[in-house]
Coordinates of C-alpha atoms in Angstrom, one line a residue:
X1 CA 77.9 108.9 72.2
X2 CA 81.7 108.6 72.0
X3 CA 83.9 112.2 72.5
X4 CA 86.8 110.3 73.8
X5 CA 90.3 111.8 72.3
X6 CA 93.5 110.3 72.8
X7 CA 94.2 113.2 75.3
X8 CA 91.3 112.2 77.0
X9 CA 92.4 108.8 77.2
X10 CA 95.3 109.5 78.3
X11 CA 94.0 111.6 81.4
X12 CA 91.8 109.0 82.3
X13 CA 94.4 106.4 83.0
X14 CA 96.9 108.6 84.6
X15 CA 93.8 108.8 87.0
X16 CA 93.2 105.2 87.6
X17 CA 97.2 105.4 87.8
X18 CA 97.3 107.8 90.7
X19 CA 94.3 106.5 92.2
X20 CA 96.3 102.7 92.3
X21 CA 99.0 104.7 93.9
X22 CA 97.1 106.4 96.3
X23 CA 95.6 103.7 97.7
X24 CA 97.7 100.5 96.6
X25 CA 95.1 99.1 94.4
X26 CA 96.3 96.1 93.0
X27 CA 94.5 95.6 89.8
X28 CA 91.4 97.2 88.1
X29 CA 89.5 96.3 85.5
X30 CA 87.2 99.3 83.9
X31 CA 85.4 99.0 80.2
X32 CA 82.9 101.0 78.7
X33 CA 79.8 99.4 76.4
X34 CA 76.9 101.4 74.7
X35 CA 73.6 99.7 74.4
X36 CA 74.2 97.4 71.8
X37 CA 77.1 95.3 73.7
X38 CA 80.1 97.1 72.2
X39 CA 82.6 97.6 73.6
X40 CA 84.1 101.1 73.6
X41 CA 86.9 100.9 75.7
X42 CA 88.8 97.9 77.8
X43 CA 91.6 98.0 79.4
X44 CA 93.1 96.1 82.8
X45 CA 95.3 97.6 85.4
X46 CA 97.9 95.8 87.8
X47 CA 97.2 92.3 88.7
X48 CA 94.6 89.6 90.1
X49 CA 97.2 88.3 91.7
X50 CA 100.2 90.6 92.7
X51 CA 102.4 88.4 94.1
X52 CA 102.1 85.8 90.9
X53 CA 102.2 88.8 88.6
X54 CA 99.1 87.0 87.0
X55 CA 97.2 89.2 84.5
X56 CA 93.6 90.3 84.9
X57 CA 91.1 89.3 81.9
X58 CA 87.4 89.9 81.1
X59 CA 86.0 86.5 82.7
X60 CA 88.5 87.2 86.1
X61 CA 86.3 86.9 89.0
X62 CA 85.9 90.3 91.4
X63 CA 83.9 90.9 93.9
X64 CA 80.6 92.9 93.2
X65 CA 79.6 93.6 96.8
X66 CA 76.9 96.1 97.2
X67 CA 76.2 96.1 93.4
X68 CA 73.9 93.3 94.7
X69 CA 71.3 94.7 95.6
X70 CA 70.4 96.0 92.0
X71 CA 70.3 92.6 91.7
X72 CA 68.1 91.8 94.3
X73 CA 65.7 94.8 93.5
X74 CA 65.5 93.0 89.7
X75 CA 64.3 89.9 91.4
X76 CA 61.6 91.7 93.1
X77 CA 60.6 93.5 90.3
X78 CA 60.7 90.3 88.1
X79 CA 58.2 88.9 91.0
X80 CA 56.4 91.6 90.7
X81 CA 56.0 91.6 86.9
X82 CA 54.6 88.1 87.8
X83 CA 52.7 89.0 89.9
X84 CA 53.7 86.9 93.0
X85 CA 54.0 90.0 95.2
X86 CA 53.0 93.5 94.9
X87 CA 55.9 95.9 96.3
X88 CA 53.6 98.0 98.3
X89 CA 52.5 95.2 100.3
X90 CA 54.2 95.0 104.3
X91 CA 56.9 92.7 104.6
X92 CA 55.5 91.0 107.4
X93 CA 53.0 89.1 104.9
X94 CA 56.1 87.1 103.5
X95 CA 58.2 86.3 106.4
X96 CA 56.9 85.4 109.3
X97 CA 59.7 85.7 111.3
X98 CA 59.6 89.5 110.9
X99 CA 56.6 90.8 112.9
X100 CA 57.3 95.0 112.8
X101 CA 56.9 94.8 116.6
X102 CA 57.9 98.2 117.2
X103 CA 57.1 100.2 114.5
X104 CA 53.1 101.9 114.6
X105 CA 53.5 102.2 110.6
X106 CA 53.7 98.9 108.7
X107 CA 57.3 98.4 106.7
X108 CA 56.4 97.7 103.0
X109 CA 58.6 96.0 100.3
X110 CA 59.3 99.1 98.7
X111 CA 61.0 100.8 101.9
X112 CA 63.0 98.1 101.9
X113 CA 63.9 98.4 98.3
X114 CA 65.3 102.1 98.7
X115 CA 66.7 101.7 102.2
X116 CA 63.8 103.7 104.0
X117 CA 62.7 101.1 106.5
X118 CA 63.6 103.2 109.3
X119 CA 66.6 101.8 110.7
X120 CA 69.8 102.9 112.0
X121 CA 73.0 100.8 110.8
X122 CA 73.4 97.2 112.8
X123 CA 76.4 94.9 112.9
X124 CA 76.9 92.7 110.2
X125 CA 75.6 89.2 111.2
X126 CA 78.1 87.0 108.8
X127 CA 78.1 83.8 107.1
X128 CA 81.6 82.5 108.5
X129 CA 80.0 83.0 112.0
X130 CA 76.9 81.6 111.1
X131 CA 78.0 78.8 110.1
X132 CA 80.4 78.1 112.6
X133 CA 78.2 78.4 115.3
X134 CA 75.7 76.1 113.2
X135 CA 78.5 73.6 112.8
X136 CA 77.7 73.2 108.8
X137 CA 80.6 74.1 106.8
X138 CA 80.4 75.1 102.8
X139 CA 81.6 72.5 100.3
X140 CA 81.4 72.1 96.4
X141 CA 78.8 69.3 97.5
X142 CA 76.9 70.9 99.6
X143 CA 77.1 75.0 99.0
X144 CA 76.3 77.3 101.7
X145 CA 73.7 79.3 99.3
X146 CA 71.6 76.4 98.6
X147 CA 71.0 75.3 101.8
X148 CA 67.9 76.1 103.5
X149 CA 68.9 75.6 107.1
X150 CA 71.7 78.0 106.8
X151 CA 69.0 80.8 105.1
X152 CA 66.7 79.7 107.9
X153 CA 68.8 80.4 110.6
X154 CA 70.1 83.9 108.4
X155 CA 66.7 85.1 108.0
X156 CA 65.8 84.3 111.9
X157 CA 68.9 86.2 113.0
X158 CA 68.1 89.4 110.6
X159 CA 64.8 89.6 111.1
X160 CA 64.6 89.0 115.1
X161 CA 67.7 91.8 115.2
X162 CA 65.2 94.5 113.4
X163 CA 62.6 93.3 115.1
X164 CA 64.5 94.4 118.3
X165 CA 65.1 97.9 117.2
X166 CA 63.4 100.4 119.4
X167 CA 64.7 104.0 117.8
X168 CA 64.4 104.7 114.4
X169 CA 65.5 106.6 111.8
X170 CA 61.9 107.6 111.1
X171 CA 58.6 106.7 110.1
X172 CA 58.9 104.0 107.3
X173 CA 59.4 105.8 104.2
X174 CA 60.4 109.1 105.7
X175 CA 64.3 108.6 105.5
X176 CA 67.1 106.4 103.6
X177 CA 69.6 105.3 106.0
X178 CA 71.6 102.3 104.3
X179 CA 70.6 99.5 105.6
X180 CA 72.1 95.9 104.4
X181 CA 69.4 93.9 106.7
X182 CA 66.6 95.1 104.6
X183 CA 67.9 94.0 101.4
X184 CA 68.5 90.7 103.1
X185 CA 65.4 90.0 104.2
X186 CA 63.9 91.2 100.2
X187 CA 66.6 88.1 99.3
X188 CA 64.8 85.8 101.7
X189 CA 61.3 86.9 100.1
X190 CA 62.6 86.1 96.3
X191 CA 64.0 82.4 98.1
X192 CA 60.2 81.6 99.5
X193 CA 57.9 83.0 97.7
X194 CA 59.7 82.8 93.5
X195 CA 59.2 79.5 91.6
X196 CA 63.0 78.7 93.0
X197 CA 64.5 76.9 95.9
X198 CA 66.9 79.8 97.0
X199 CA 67.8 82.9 96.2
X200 CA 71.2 82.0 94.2
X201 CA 68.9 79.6 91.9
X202 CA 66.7 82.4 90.8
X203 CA 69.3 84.9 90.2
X204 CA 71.0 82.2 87.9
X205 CA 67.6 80.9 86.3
X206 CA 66.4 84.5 85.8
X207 CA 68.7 86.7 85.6
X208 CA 72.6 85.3 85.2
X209 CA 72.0 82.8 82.3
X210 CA 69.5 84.6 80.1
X211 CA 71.8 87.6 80.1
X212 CA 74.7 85.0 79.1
X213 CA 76.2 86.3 82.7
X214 CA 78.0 82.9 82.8
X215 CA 80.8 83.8 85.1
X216 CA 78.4 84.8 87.6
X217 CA 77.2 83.9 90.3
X218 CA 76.9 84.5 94.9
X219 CA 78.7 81.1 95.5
X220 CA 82.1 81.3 98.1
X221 CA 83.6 78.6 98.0
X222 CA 83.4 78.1 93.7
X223 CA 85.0 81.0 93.5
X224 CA 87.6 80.5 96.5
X225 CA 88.7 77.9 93.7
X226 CA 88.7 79.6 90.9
X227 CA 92.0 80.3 89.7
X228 CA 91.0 83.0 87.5
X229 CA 89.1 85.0 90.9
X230 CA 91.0 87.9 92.1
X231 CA 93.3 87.9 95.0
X232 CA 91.6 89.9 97.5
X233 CA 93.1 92.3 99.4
X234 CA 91.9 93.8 102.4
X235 CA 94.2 96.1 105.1
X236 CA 94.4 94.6 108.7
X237 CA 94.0 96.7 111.7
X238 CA 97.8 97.0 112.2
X239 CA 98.5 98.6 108.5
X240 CA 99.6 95.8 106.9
X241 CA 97.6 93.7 104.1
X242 CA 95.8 90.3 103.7
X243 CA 95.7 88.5 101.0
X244 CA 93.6 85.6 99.9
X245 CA 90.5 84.5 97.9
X246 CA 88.5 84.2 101.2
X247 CA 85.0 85.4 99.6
X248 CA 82.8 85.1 103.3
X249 CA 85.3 87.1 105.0
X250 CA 83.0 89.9 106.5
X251 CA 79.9 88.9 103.9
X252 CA 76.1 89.3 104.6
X253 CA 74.4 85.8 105.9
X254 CA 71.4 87.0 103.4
X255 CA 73.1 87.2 100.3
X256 CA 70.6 89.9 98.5
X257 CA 73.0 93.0 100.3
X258 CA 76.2 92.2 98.5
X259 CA 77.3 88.4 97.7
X260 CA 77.5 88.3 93.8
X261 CA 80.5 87.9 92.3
X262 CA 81.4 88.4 88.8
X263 CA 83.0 89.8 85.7
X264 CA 84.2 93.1 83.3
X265 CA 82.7 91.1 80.6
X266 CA 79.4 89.9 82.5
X267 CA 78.7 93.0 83.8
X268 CA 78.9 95.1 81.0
X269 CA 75.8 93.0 79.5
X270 CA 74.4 94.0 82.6
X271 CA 75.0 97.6 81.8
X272 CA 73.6 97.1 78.6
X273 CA 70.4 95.4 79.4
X274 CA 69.6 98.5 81.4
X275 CA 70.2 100.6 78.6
X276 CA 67.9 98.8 76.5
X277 CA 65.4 98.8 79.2
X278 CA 64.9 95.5 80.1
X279 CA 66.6 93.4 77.4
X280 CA 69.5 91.9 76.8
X281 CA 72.4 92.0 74.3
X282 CA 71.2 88.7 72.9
X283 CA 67.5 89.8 72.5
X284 CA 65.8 88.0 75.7
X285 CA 63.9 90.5 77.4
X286 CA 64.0 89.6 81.3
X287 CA 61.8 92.4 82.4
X288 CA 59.3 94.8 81.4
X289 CA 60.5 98.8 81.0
X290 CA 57.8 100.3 83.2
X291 CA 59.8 98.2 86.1
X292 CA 63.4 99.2 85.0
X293 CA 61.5 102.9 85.3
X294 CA 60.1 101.9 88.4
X295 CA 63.6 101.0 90.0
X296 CA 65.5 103.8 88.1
X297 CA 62.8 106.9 89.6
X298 CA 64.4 109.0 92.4
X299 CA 62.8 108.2 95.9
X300 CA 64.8 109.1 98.9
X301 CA 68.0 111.5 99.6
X302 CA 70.9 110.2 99.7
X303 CA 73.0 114.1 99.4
X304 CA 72.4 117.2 97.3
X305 CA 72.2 116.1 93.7
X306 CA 72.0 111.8 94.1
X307 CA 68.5 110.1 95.2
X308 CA 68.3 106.2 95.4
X309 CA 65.6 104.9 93.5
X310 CA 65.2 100.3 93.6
X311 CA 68.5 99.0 94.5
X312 CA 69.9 101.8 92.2
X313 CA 71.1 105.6 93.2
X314 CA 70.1 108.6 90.7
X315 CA 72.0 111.6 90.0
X316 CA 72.1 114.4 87.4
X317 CA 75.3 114.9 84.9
X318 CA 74.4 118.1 83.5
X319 CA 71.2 117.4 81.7
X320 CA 71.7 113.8 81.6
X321 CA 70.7 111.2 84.3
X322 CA 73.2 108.5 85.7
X323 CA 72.1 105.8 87.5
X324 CA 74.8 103.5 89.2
X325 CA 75.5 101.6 92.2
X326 CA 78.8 101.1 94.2
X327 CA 80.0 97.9 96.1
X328 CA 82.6 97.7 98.8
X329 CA 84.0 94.6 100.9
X330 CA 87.0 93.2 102.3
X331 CA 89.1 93.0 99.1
X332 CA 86.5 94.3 97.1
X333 CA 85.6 97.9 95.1
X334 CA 83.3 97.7 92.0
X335 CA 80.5 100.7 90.5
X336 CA 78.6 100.1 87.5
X337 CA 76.9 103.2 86.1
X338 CA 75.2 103.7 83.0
X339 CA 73.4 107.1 81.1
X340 CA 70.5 106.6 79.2
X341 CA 70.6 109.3 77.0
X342 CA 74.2 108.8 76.2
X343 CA 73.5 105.3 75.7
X344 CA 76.7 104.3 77.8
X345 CA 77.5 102.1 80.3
X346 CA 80.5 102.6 82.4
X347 CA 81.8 99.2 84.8
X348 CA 85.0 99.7 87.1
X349 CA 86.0 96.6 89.4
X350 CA 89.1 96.1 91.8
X351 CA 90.1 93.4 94.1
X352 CA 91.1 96.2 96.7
X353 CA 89.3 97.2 99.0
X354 CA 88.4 101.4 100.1
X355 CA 89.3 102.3 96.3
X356 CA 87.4 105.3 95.0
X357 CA 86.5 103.4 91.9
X358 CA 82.8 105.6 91.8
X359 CA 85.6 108.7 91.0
X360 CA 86.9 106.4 87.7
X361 CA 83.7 105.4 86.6
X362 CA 82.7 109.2 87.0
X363 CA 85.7 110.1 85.2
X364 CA 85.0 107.2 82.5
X365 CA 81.6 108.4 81.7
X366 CA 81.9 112.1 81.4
X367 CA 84.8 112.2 79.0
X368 CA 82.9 110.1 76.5
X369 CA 79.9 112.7 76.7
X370 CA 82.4 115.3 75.6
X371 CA 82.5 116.5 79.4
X372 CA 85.2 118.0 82.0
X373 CA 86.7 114.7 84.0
X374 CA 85.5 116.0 87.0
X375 CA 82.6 118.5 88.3
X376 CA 83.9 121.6 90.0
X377 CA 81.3 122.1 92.9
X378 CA 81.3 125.5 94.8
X379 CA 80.0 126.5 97.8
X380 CA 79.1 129.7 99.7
X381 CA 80.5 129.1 103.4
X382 CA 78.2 130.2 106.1
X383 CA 78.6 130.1 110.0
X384 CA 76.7 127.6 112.1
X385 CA 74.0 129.0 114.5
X386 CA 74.2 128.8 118.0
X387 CA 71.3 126.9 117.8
X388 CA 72.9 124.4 115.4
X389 CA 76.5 124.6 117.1
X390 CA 74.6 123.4 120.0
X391 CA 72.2 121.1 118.7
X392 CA 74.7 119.1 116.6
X393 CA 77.2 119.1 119.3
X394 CA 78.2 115.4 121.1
X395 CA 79.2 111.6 119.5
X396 CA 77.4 110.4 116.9
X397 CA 77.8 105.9 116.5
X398 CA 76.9 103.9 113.8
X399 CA 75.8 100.4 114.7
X400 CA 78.6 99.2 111.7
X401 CA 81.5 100.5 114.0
X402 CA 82.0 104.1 112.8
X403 CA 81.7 106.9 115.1
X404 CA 82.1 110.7 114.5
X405 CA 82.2 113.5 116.7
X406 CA 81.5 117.1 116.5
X407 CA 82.7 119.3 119.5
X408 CA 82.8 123.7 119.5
X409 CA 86.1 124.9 118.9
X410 CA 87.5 128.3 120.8
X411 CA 86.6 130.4 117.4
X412 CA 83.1 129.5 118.2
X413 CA 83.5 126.7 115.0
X414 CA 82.6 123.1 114.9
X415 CA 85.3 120.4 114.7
X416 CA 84.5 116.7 113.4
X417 CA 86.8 114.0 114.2
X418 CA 85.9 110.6 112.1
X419 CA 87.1 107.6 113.8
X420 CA 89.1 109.5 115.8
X421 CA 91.0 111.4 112.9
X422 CA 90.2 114.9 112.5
X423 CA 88.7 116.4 108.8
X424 CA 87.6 119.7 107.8
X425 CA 83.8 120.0 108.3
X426 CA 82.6 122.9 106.5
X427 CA 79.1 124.5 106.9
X428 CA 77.3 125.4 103.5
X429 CA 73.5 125.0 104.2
X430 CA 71.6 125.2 107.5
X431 CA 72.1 121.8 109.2
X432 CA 74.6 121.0 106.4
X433 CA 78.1 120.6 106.9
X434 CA 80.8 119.4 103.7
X435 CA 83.7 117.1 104.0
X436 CA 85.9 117.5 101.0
X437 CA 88.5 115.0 99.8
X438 CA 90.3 114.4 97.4
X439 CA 88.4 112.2 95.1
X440 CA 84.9 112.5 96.7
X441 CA 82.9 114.6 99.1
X442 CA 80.9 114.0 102.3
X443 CA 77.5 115.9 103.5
X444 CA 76.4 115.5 107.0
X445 CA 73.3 116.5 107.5
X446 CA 71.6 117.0 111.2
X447 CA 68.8 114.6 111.4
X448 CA 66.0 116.2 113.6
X449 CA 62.1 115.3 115.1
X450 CA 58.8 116.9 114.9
X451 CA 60.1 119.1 117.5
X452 CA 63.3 120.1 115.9
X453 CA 65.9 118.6 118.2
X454 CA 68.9 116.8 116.6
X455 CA 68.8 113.2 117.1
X456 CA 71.1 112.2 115.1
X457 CA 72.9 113.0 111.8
X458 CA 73.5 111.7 108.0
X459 CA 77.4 111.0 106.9
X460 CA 77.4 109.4 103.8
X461 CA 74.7 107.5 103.1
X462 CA 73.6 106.3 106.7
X463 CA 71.9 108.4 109.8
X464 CA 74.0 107.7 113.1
X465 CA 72.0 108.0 116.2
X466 CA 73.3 110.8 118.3
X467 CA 74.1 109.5 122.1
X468 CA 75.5 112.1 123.5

């Protein structure tokens, strides 16, 4: 399907134009495939390296981040197929060190694999750190994601933290609250129990090179030296920028939440194989379409209209599904999306990081369907009870470091500040509240027990616990 016009084009780059200006993206690369591995469109904006004024190209190295876990889902999935686990089976059965403690209900692979384990968001526990306090350091000799100490000592940390957790989101199953920790420890379970030695061998045995995904791959420091990786670019806490090719900087110790890196032109054969269900542009089928179904079938809500299925989120586009996932990191904003009855796939990748790249991919995708740029979404603005005014009332903190807060205003309306900067919080649905911006929108969503008391609340895609 192809109804892109040179108008349409052109308002599609003027997009990715002011989206670069509104948030001082350095350099994007975006291309459209359909199923057969051609490609539609390419084109590269700005620079891998701004201060250099060094191009970007189809084999430049960005970071993929949470585009991962599609990844890691495959993997499991693949095992599956193989029958080397069964994803309905508890997670305790393949790591040891994670013993459900204090959860009555057991955890099974597949909460895990659509981030409905019942937890709450955690710190990050980091490889730098790790490492450091380890006293091992990552060299081209010896690499970080082959040795078995350093995933020992991940998967001990990860799993004794989740282990520790006494509140919860939920029974397991009930809720999706994003949750990096469980896709680490369904990393760990492709490193022990897969006919590989670590979880960066079998993504390369089974899924990298037969793909021809040759650029890819979850190292740091290979890409640290790479000349052709993006510069990353992350803002500091004092409003300035960093700049550097420092790929651990804030990254998961269990690589299977976010630590692939890659390319425009490896990741649209990704795309690809998805659209042909399973099997690649070069005719090697790496998996079997009843578990590309499996991954791509809505399973928990993430907002009105998008459900995450295996490592993948689901949303309608008129009568046409759209399955994608988004990625961000220090330096780092990707999405790859891709309709099946369109027979597209859409990939969008910048070395900056908080770029609304998920808006270009959107943008991308619906004017080659012959669509509007953007869906219009209305809503009919109701008033909160004064049940829900004071149920949803207090602070509301993520384990990650966010925070929001929703105190009663004189007019009898609820204000939200978010990190301690006000936004408009608009209530549409009972227990629903809006935040609109300007290239995305945010539900929260009152989270409440079998009794019907608020105990915390959905922004985004994670539940905060409330705690006061």
């Amino acid at each position: 399907m192809n109804f892109m016009t040179e108008k349409s084009r052109q308002d599609l780059e003027n997009l990715v134009g002011q989206i670069m200006e509104d948030c001082h993206a350095r350099g994007i690369a975006l291309g459209v495939t359909d199923a057969a591995g051609t490609i539609l469109y390419e084109r590269y904006f700005g620079w891998r390296d701004a201060e250099r004024k060094l191009p970007i190209h189809r084999d430049t190295i960005f970071g993929m981040a949470s585009v991962t876990k599609s990844f890691t889902a495959l993997s499991v999935m693949q095992m599956q197929q193989c029958g080397m686990l069964n994803v309905d089976d508890p997670v305790k059965d393949y790591i040891p060190e994670f013993t459900n403690k204090n959860q009555k209900e057991p955890v099974r692979i597949r909460h895990l694999l659509c981030h409905s384990g019942g937890y709450f968001p955690l710190p990050r526990i980091v490889v730098d750190e790790t490492a450091r306090e380890m006293g091992i350091e990552d060299s081209r000799e010896r690499e970080l994601i082959y040795r078995n100490d350093f995933a020992d000592e991940g998967i001990r940390r990860v799993a004794g933290r989740l282990d520790s957790q006494t509140r919860f989101t939920g029974k397991p199953g009930q809720r999706m609250s994003y949750c990096n920790d469980g896709f680490g420890l369904l990393s760990d379970i492709v490193r022990r129990h897969s006919d590989c030695s670590s979880f960066a061998d079998y993504l390369d045995r089974h899924i990298l090179k037969p793909l021809d995904m040759e650029r890819s791959n979850i190292s740091f420091i290979r890409n640290t030296l790479d000349d052709n990786a993006a510069v990353l670019y992350t803002r500091t806490r004092d409003g300035g920028w960093r700049a550097d090719r420092d790929f651990q900087n804030d990254a998961f110790v269990l690589q299977g939440g976010g630590g692939l890196k890659s390319t425009l032109g490896d990741m649209l054969k990704y795309a690809a194989m998805y659209l042909n269900e399973g099997e690649g542009i070069n005719g090697k089928r790496i998996i079997d379409r009843y578990s590309i179904e499996e991954m791509c079938k809505p399973r928990q809500i993430v907002k009105p209209g998008v459900y995450y299925g295996y490592g993948l989120e689901i949303r309608q586009m008129g009568d046409m599904t759209v399955v994608e996932h988004g990625g961000s990191l220090p330096g780092v904003s990707s999405n790859f999306c891709f309709c099946p009855q369109a027979e597209l796939g859409v990939v969008v990748l910048c070395n900056t990081m908080d770029v609304p790249v998920h808006a270009i991919a959107e943008a991308a995708l619906r004017l080659y369907c012959g669509l509007p740029m953007k869906e219009v979404v209305t809503h009919s603005l109701r008033r909160w009870t004064e049940n829900e005014k004071q149920q949803l009332k207090g602070e509301y903190v993520s384990g990650e470091g966010d925070r929001f807060l929703l105190t009663e205003e004189t007019d009898g309306s609820l204000a939200m500040t978010v990190n301690g900067e006000p936004v408009d919080l608009l209530p549409v649905y009972p227990w629903q509240g809006i935040v609109k911006k300007k290239y995305s929108d945010v539900y929260m969503t009152a989270v409440r027990n079998e009794e019907g008391q608020v105990f915390g609340a959905r922004y985004g895609s994670r539940i905060f616990p409330k705690i006061g």
